């Protein structure tokens, strides 16, 4: 358990606008020392943001706003009525909050429903297994699929034992190393099993910890490869079946899945701004995704990220600050299906890519952040390190590599600097895409701190005289 120890940060409110950029006629020749001095002048502004978010009237606000949404609409699967209800609630809430240029940008997104699903171990004993079908999976015939099981621990083992897989249900019991390495089994497991003639695939949940909790997520079929039903099972059941086969037991499972794919439907990315006072055409983008999977409440993934991004703009507005550049909040739709809404936003706005100074996404939890992940040039990284020093009052100053996010990676790959929060990933992947992702996981005090970090970074970068350098 982590304990948050803070010292109140004194600040003179009359000096809030003292974060003035150092003016030079030839700004391209500014030295790094001059840039450091410019950033240091934002110290009082940063302290005011921290005080308002962590100790002032705004404390716990992002948590309370999030709790209202997830308790009101629940999970928000792409294509569902609950997602569209959440979008409309957020649209009205952002307008009521006094943010500018609040609008909805239409996109097309996938519509998949899991339906009823079950998996029953028939041999060597009867056992009802907890499962969650994977996004986009096809269903089984109404009578289900009853077949013997082949348990493997890797794709290499599956290839070695390919003759044994035909006509069976492949169970993957891959070890969890980290999410980026292990998630390939969830994403590609069905395709690899189908290539060797399997009837269905069941994948050990990609989770850092389990209390008999299956974790869902997206999977991808491949053109020219038969589509087979696929679902995640618990860590416990995957390991149990692995032990059974090691003892020579024959395993038989009956799998039933009512999953269906429907035509794409209309949805929206939700946008709000604080319009820049000097360079309104230039943008610092702050974001999280509003959609979730259809289990739990989607409070952690990614309600927390969406709501600290809203909170960042609220804090800046409440302090009467207007940065030189536009601060743009985007709440993405259909991130869980592969950044579908974000890709369409990128296609719509990429003509203005030179005007984007920084793109930010929080989508790895809003617990107590360790620091900021950043991708960009060395010159930009040096500037970010100076900005993070402004967060010394809450002792969150580190800058790590690999700033990323499904929704902002389109921009990062095109050369725009990108940032994300580095958080407690062990805790995050314990609840990720499971029924356990509810508001109970969230800590309002930790959300306050995450919002303060997000607001300070986004405001200072938006208000500096120059955009972040790309080379």
XYZ file of C-alpha atoms in Angstrom:
471
model
C 0.000 0.000 0.000
C 1.336 3.413 -0.916
C 0.958 6.388 1.382
C 0.836 9.879 -0.076
C 2.793 12.406 1.944
C 2.432 16.000 0.842
C 3.514 19.381 2.105
C 1.206 22.271 1.239
C 2.754 24.408 -1.432
C 2.504 28.119 -0.727
C 1.709 30.298 -3.719
C 0.860 33.950 -4.320
C -2.194 33.934 -6.564
C -1.465 37.440 -7.813
C 1.584 36.022 -9.592
C -0.281 33.381 -11.602
C 0.494 35.090 -14.859
C 4.175 35.433 -14.054
C 5.017 32.483 -16.310
C 5.982 34.841 -19.093
C 8.093 33.615 -21.949
C 11.427 35.334 -22.438
C 10.991 37.482 -25.517
C 13.729 37.732 -28.144
C 13.595 39.089 -31.631
C 15.440 36.035 -32.918
C 13.923 33.157 -30.958
C 15.548 30.528 -33.172
C 18.899 31.461 -31.609
C 17.787 31.070 -28.015
C 20.163 29.139 -25.823
C 19.018 26.217 -23.715
C 19.848 28.270 -20.625
C 17.307 30.860 -21.734
C 14.694 28.131 -22.274
C 15.406 26.794 -18.775
C 14.872 30.277 -17.357
C 11.594 30.604 -19.237
C 10.342 27.310 -17.798
C 11.486 28.206 -14.277
C 9.255 31.288 -14.421
C 6.253 28.949 -14.413
C 6.982 27.852 -10.831
C 4.147 29.828 -9.254
C 1.680 28.696 -11.911
C 2.630 25.078 -11.316
C 2.231 25.501 -7.549
C -1.216 27.037 -8.038
C -2.322 24.116 -10.220
C -0.986 21.610 -7.692
C -2.648 23.374 -4.772
C -6.012 23.547 -6.524
C -5.907 19.917 -7.672
C -4.434 18.249 -4.595
C -5.445 20.455 -1.654
C -8.024 22.969 -2.901
C -11.654 23.009 -3.945
C -10.939 20.803 -6.978
C -9.579 17.873 -4.971
C -11.430 14.610 -5.691
C -13.403 16.299 -8.483
C -12.134 14.031 -11.265
C -12.959 10.966 -9.154
C -16.477 12.199 -8.364
C -17.168 13.058 -11.991
C -15.930 9.623 -13.059
C -17.964 7.815 -10.417
C -21.121 9.563 -11.620
C -20.546 8.531 -15.231
C -19.640 4.886 -14.629
C -22.413 4.397 -12.063
C -24.912 5.998 -14.463
C -24.035 4.232 -17.728
C -21.761 1.333 -16.725
C -19.397 -0.190 -19.309
C -19.193 1.449 -22.744
C -18.495 -1.075 -25.485
C -17.946 0.137 -29.034
C -21.269 0.144 -30.850
C -23.357 0.036 -27.675
C -26.114 2.385 -26.568
C -24.303 2.923 -23.283
C -21.253 4.339 -25.080
C -23.386 6.780 -27.028
C -25.213 7.773 -23.821
C -21.846 8.435 -22.177
C -20.741 10.575 -25.137
C -23.871 12.712 -24.867
C -23.418 13.097 -21.096
C -19.809 14.194 -21.618
C -20.788 16.616 -24.371
C -23.260 18.356 -22.072
C -20.880 18.227 -19.097
C -18.018 19.844 -21.001
C -20.321 22.644 -22.162
C -21.589 23.183 -18.610
C -17.991 23.321 -17.401
C -17.451 26.420 -19.527
C -14.901 24.933 -21.929
C -14.718 26.297 -25.461
C -15.486 24.863 -28.884
C -17.179 21.809 -27.384
C -18.272 19.582 -30.236
C -18.637 16.016 -31.478
C -16.709 14.733 -34.498
C -18.537 11.851 -36.224
C -16.800 8.542 -36.937
C -17.752 4.964 -37.811
C -16.934 2.251 -35.279
C -17.337 -1.548 -34.948
C -20.368 -3.146 -33.322
C -19.841 -6.547 -31.678
C -21.861 -8.245 -28.937
C -20.700 -11.233 -26.905
C -24.088 -12.800 -26.181
C -24.366 -15.777 -23.836
C -21.207 -17.818 -23.389
C -20.026 -20.810 -21.409
C -17.239 -23.349 -21.254
C -17.704 -26.647 -19.427
C -14.923 -29.091 -18.693
C -16.459 -32.519 -19.340
C -13.383 -34.723 -18.884
C -11.556 -35.679 -16.711
C -14.171 -34.092 -14.413
C -17.114 -31.686 -14.599
C -16.164 -28.048 -14.087
C -17.862 -24.828 -15.201
C -15.135 -22.476 -16.400
C -15.208 -18.678 -16.265
C -14.606 -17.226 -19.729
C -14.852 -13.957 -21.609
C -15.148 -14.036 -25.388
C -12.642 -11.865 -27.212
C -13.733 -8.811 -29.146
C -14.736 -9.534 -32.726
C -14.882 -13.284 -32.207
C -17.446 -15.280 -34.089
C -19.842 -17.458 -32.131
C -20.158 -21.221 -32.009
C -23.052 -23.197 -33.491
C -26.056 -23.173 -31.111
C -25.150 -26.640 -29.835
C -21.625 -25.447 -29.154
C -18.310 -27.104 -29.925
C -17.380 -30.217 -27.966
C -13.839 -31.360 -28.523
C -10.657 -32.651 -26.992
C -8.114 -30.089 -25.836
C -4.507 -29.519 -26.848
C -2.604 -27.431 -24.282
C 0.454 -25.467 -25.459
C 2.637 -22.825 -23.838
C 3.838 -21.012 -26.959
C 3.333 -20.592 -30.683
C 6.534 -22.585 -31.219
C 5.086 -25.535 -29.318
C 1.875 -25.248 -31.331
C 3.872 -25.510 -34.560
C 5.816 -28.503 -33.289
C 2.595 -30.259 -32.374
C 0.550 -29.063 -35.338
C -0.598 -32.588 -36.358
C -2.181 -33.022 -32.911
C -4.213 -29.781 -33.159
C -6.589 -30.656 -35.971
C -10.186 -30.980 -34.774
C -9.312 -29.886 -31.228
C -9.695 -26.824 -29.008
C -6.285 -25.237 -28.493
C -5.646 -23.923 -24.987
C -2.767 -21.485 -24.599
C -1.073 -21.514 -21.195
C 1.620 -18.966 -22.041
C 3.541 -17.478 -19.090
C 3.003 -13.779 -18.345
C 6.220 -11.822 -18.882
C 4.908 -8.354 -19.613
C 1.826 -7.111 -21.398
C 3.399 -6.104 -24.707
C 5.038 -9.502 -25.159
C 2.256 -11.696 -23.792
C -0.707 -9.977 -25.473
C 0.298 -11.483 -28.837
C -1.343 -14.733 -27.702
C -4.675 -12.999 -27.177
C -4.450 -11.055 -30.441
C -3.089 -13.826 -32.714
C -4.030 -17.003 -30.841
C -7.131 -17.804 -32.857
C -5.390 -17.294 -36.207
C -2.424 -19.503 -35.292
C -4.721 -22.227 -33.963
C -6.924 -22.069 -37.071
C -3.885 -22.443 -39.325
C -3.266 -25.908 -37.859
C -6.911 -26.978 -38.055
C -8.179 -26.212 -34.539
C -11.912 -25.737 -33.977
C -11.574 -23.011 -31.317
C -8.964 -21.390 -29.071
C -8.979 -20.548 -25.373
C -6.250 -18.201 -24.169
C -4.895 -17.789 -20.655
C -5.845 -14.255 -19.595
C -3.118 -11.666 -20.091
C -2.932 -10.538 -16.477
C -0.273 -9.825 -13.875
C -2.467 -11.285 -11.090
C -5.647 -13.335 -10.949
C -8.390 -14.165 -8.497
C -10.137 -16.458 -10.989
C -10.857 -13.485 -13.250
C -10.923 -13.774 -17.045
C -9.692 -10.708 -18.971
C -11.141 -9.862 -22.371
C -9.665 -7.760 -25.180
C -9.408 -7.444 -28.902
C -8.260 -10.227 -31.227
C -7.618 -10.130 -34.941
C -8.596 -12.533 -37.690
C -6.497 -12.816 -40.827
C -7.659 -12.902 -44.423
C -7.424 -16.377 -45.888
C -7.435 -18.097 -42.476
C -10.664 -19.721 -41.191
C -12.336 -17.796 -38.384
C -12.745 -19.826 -35.200
C -14.379 -18.861 -31.890
C -11.936 -17.561 -29.282
C -12.153 -16.564 -25.632
C -9.978 -15.924 -22.608
C -9.996 -18.222 -19.605
C -8.595 -17.673 -16.132
C -4.952 -18.159 -15.239
C -6.095 -20.790 -12.757
C -7.963 -22.908 -15.310
C -5.146 -22.671 -17.863
C -2.621 -23.878 -15.320
C -4.962 -26.622 -14.094
C -5.391 -28.031 -17.599
C -1.644 -27.888 -18.135
C -1.147 -29.980 -14.998
C -3.857 -32.411 -16.077
C -2.267 -33.136 -19.445
C 1.147 -33.536 -17.806
C -0.399 -36.416 -15.826
C -1.721 -38.032 -19.006
C -5.362 -36.926 -18.605
C -7.569 -36.516 -21.660
C -9.407 -33.169 -21.518
C -12.723 -32.490 -23.245
C -14.485 -29.102 -23.248
C -17.883 -27.970 -24.482
C -17.687 -24.337 -25.618
C -20.746 -22.212 -26.382
C -20.502 -18.603 -27.552
C -23.328 -16.422 -28.837
C -21.004 -13.684 -30.124
C -22.075 -11.723 -33.202
C -20.573 -9.019 -35.380
C -22.848 -6.325 -36.802
C -22.337 -3.532 -39.366
C -20.366 -0.482 -38.238
C -22.334 2.216 -36.454
C -22.101 5.984 -35.992
C -20.210 7.384 -33.009
C -18.205 10.448 -32.040
C -14.898 11.666 -30.710
C -15.707 14.270 -28.060
C -13.708 17.514 -28.248
C -13.360 20.588 -26.005
C -10.780 23.359 -25.899
C -9.224 26.306 -24.172
C -8.440 28.384 -27.241
C -4.913 29.772 -27.353
C -4.491 33.478 -26.775
C -1.515 34.079 -29.091
C -1.140 31.033 -31.357
C -4.668 29.557 -31.444
C -3.882 27.473 -34.523
C -1.175 25.563 -32.624
C -2.297 22.661 -30.438
C -1.346 20.684 -27.358
C -3.631 17.646 -27.361
C -4.646 16.018 -24.055
C -6.641 12.801 -24.206
C -8.048 9.529 -22.908
C -10.613 7.138 -24.364
C -14.253 7.057 -23.342
C -15.116 3.576 -24.575
C -14.368 0.401 -22.612
C -15.032 -3.312 -22.740
C -18.454 -4.598 -21.727
C -17.486 -5.948 -18.304
C -16.829 -4.036 -15.102
C -17.337 -0.271 -15.383
C -14.364 0.821 -17.457
C -13.386 3.087 -14.576
C -9.654 2.400 -14.757
C -9.446 1.665 -18.501
C -9.864 4.340 -19.432
C -12.307 6.380 -17.404
C -9.487 7.625 -15.216
C -7.400 8.794 -18.158
C -10.350 10.510 -19.819
C -11.354 12.294 -16.633
C -7.913 13.557 -15.575
C -7.618 14.926 -19.119
C -10.895 16.815 -18.641
C -9.700 17.839 -15.180
C -6.495 19.303 -16.610
C -8.495 21.778 -18.678
C -10.876 22.466 -15.771
C -7.978 23.330 -13.455
C -6.440 25.695 -15.989
C -9.794 27.347 -16.671
C -10.606 27.699 -12.952
C -7.324 29.562 -12.397
C -8.160 31.998 -15.175
C -5.217 30.898 -17.290
C -5.198 31.056 -21.070
C -2.128 29.524 -22.722
C -0.662 30.884 -25.929
C -1.533 27.690 -27.787
C -4.866 25.884 -27.873
C -5.294 23.123 -25.312
C -7.486 20.519 -26.971
C -9.184 17.733 -25.018
C -10.201 14.684 -27.053
C -12.131 11.772 -25.565
C -11.632 8.998 -28.088
C -14.213 6.440 -29.135
C -13.510 2.788 -30.023
C -9.924 2.750 -28.743
C -10.317 -0.836 -27.560
C -10.897 -2.025 -31.123
C -7.527 -0.618 -32.204
C -7.824 3.163 -32.059
C -10.651 3.300 -34.601
C -11.962 6.737 -33.616
C -8.464 8.155 -33.197
C -7.359 6.997 -36.640
C -10.289 8.822 -38.226
C -9.406 11.942 -36.193
C -5.835 11.681 -37.495
C -7.034 11.388 -41.085
C -9.235 14.461 -40.600
C -6.598 16.646 -38.929
C -3.212 15.436 -40.182
C -3.013 18.274 -42.721
C -2.271 20.476 -39.697
C 0.342 18.131 -38.218
C 2.988 20.870 -38.174
C 0.812 22.806 -35.712
C 0.769 20.061 -33.054
C 3.373 20.755 -30.373
C 2.628 17.721 -28.152
C 0.109 14.875 -28.065
C -0.691 13.317 -24.671
C -2.728 10.255 -23.712
C -3.358 8.702 -20.299
C -4.306 5.049 -20.799
C -2.202 3.042 -18.335
C -3.954 3.875 -15.087
C -4.319 6.963 -12.931
C -2.793 5.630 -9.753
C 0.213 7.451 -8.270
C 2.356 8.157 -11.360
C 6.092 7.509 -11.309
C 6.653 10.190 -13.908
C 6.136 11.033 -17.551
C 6.954 8.817 -20.525
C 8.104 10.848 -23.517
C 8.916 10.230 -27.162
C 10.583 12.995 -29.142
C 13.858 14.609 -30.063
C 16.661 14.996 -27.540
C 16.109 18.757 -27.522
C 12.415 18.236 -26.738
C 13.271 15.689 -24.031
C 15.584 18.204 -22.369
C 12.730 20.717 -22.294
C 10.314 18.153 -20.849
C 12.826 17.361 -18.106
C 12.871 21.032 -17.123
C 9.072 21.161 -17.127
C 8.885 18.111 -14.878
C 11.084 19.880 -12.322
C 8.077 22.143 -11.693
C 6.383 19.101 -10.109
C 8.980 18.787 -7.365
C 6.360 19.832 -4.737
C 4.626 16.458 -5.281
C 7.892 14.617 -5.959
C 6.981 13.451 -9.471
C 9.790 14.676 -11.699
C 11.140 11.715 -13.645
C 11.067 11.492 -17.428
C 11.100 8.026 -18.983
C 11.282 6.845 -22.574
C 8.500 5.454 -24.769
C 5.699 7.969 -24.480
C 2.841 6.225 -26.249
C -0.858 5.473 -26.506
C -2.993 3.616 -29.033
C -4.791 6.836 -29.939
C -1.764 9.123 -30.206
C 0.677 6.712 -31.840
C -0.495 7.835 -35.295
C 0.896 11.299 -34.504
C 4.041 10.058 -32.761
C 4.952 7.834 -35.701
C 4.619 10.900 -37.924
C 7.113 12.833 -35.783
C 4.958 14.704 -33.252
C 6.317 14.552 -29.673
C 4.169 12.335 -27.436
C 3.695 11.859 -23.697
C 1.942 9.424 -21.364
C 1.885 8.717 -17.635
C 4.034 5.910 -16.248
C 1.963 4.157 -13.593
C 1.704 0.995 -11.496
C 1.403 -1.506 -14.335
C 1.266 -4.541 -12.047
C -1.905 -3.178 -10.458
C -3.235 -1.993 -13.797
C -2.982 -5.382 -15.485
C -4.496 -7.095 -12.454
C -7.831 -5.406 -13.269
C -7.405 -4.650 -16.979
C -10.351 -5.714 -19.215
C -11.988 -7.638 -16.364
C -15.125 -7.443 -14.253
C -12.903 -5.987 -11.549
C -12.374 -2.710 -13.449
C -14.774 -0.638 -11.346
C -14.641 2.664 -9.497
C -13.587 0.715 -6.395
C -10.130 0.324 -7.973
C -9.677 4.082 -8.171
C -8.181 6.305 -5.459
C -9.357 9.942 -5.501
C -6.131 11.255 -3.949
C -4.027 9.522 -6.571
C -6.280 10.867 -9.328
C -5.750 14.382 -7.913
C -1.985 13.980 -8.274
C -2.233 12.495 -11.775
C -4.463 15.411 -12.836
C -1.976 17.916 -11.429
C 0.873 16.365 -13.414
C -1.255 16.335 -16.561
C -2.352 19.959 -16.122
C 1.106 21.382 -15.371
C 2.773 19.646 -18.312
C 0.038 20.476 -20.811
C -0.260 24.120 -19.721
C 3.446 24.932 -19.708
C 4.078 23.325 -23.102
C 1.032 25.155 -24.486
C 2.177 28.502 -23.073
C 5.905 28.501 -23.910
C 6.909 30.877 -26.643
C 8.092 28.117 -28.960
C 6.681 24.724 -29.908
C 8.629 21.611 -28.892
C 11.446 20.996 -31.402
C 11.131 17.892 -33.548
C 14.766 17.585 -34.572
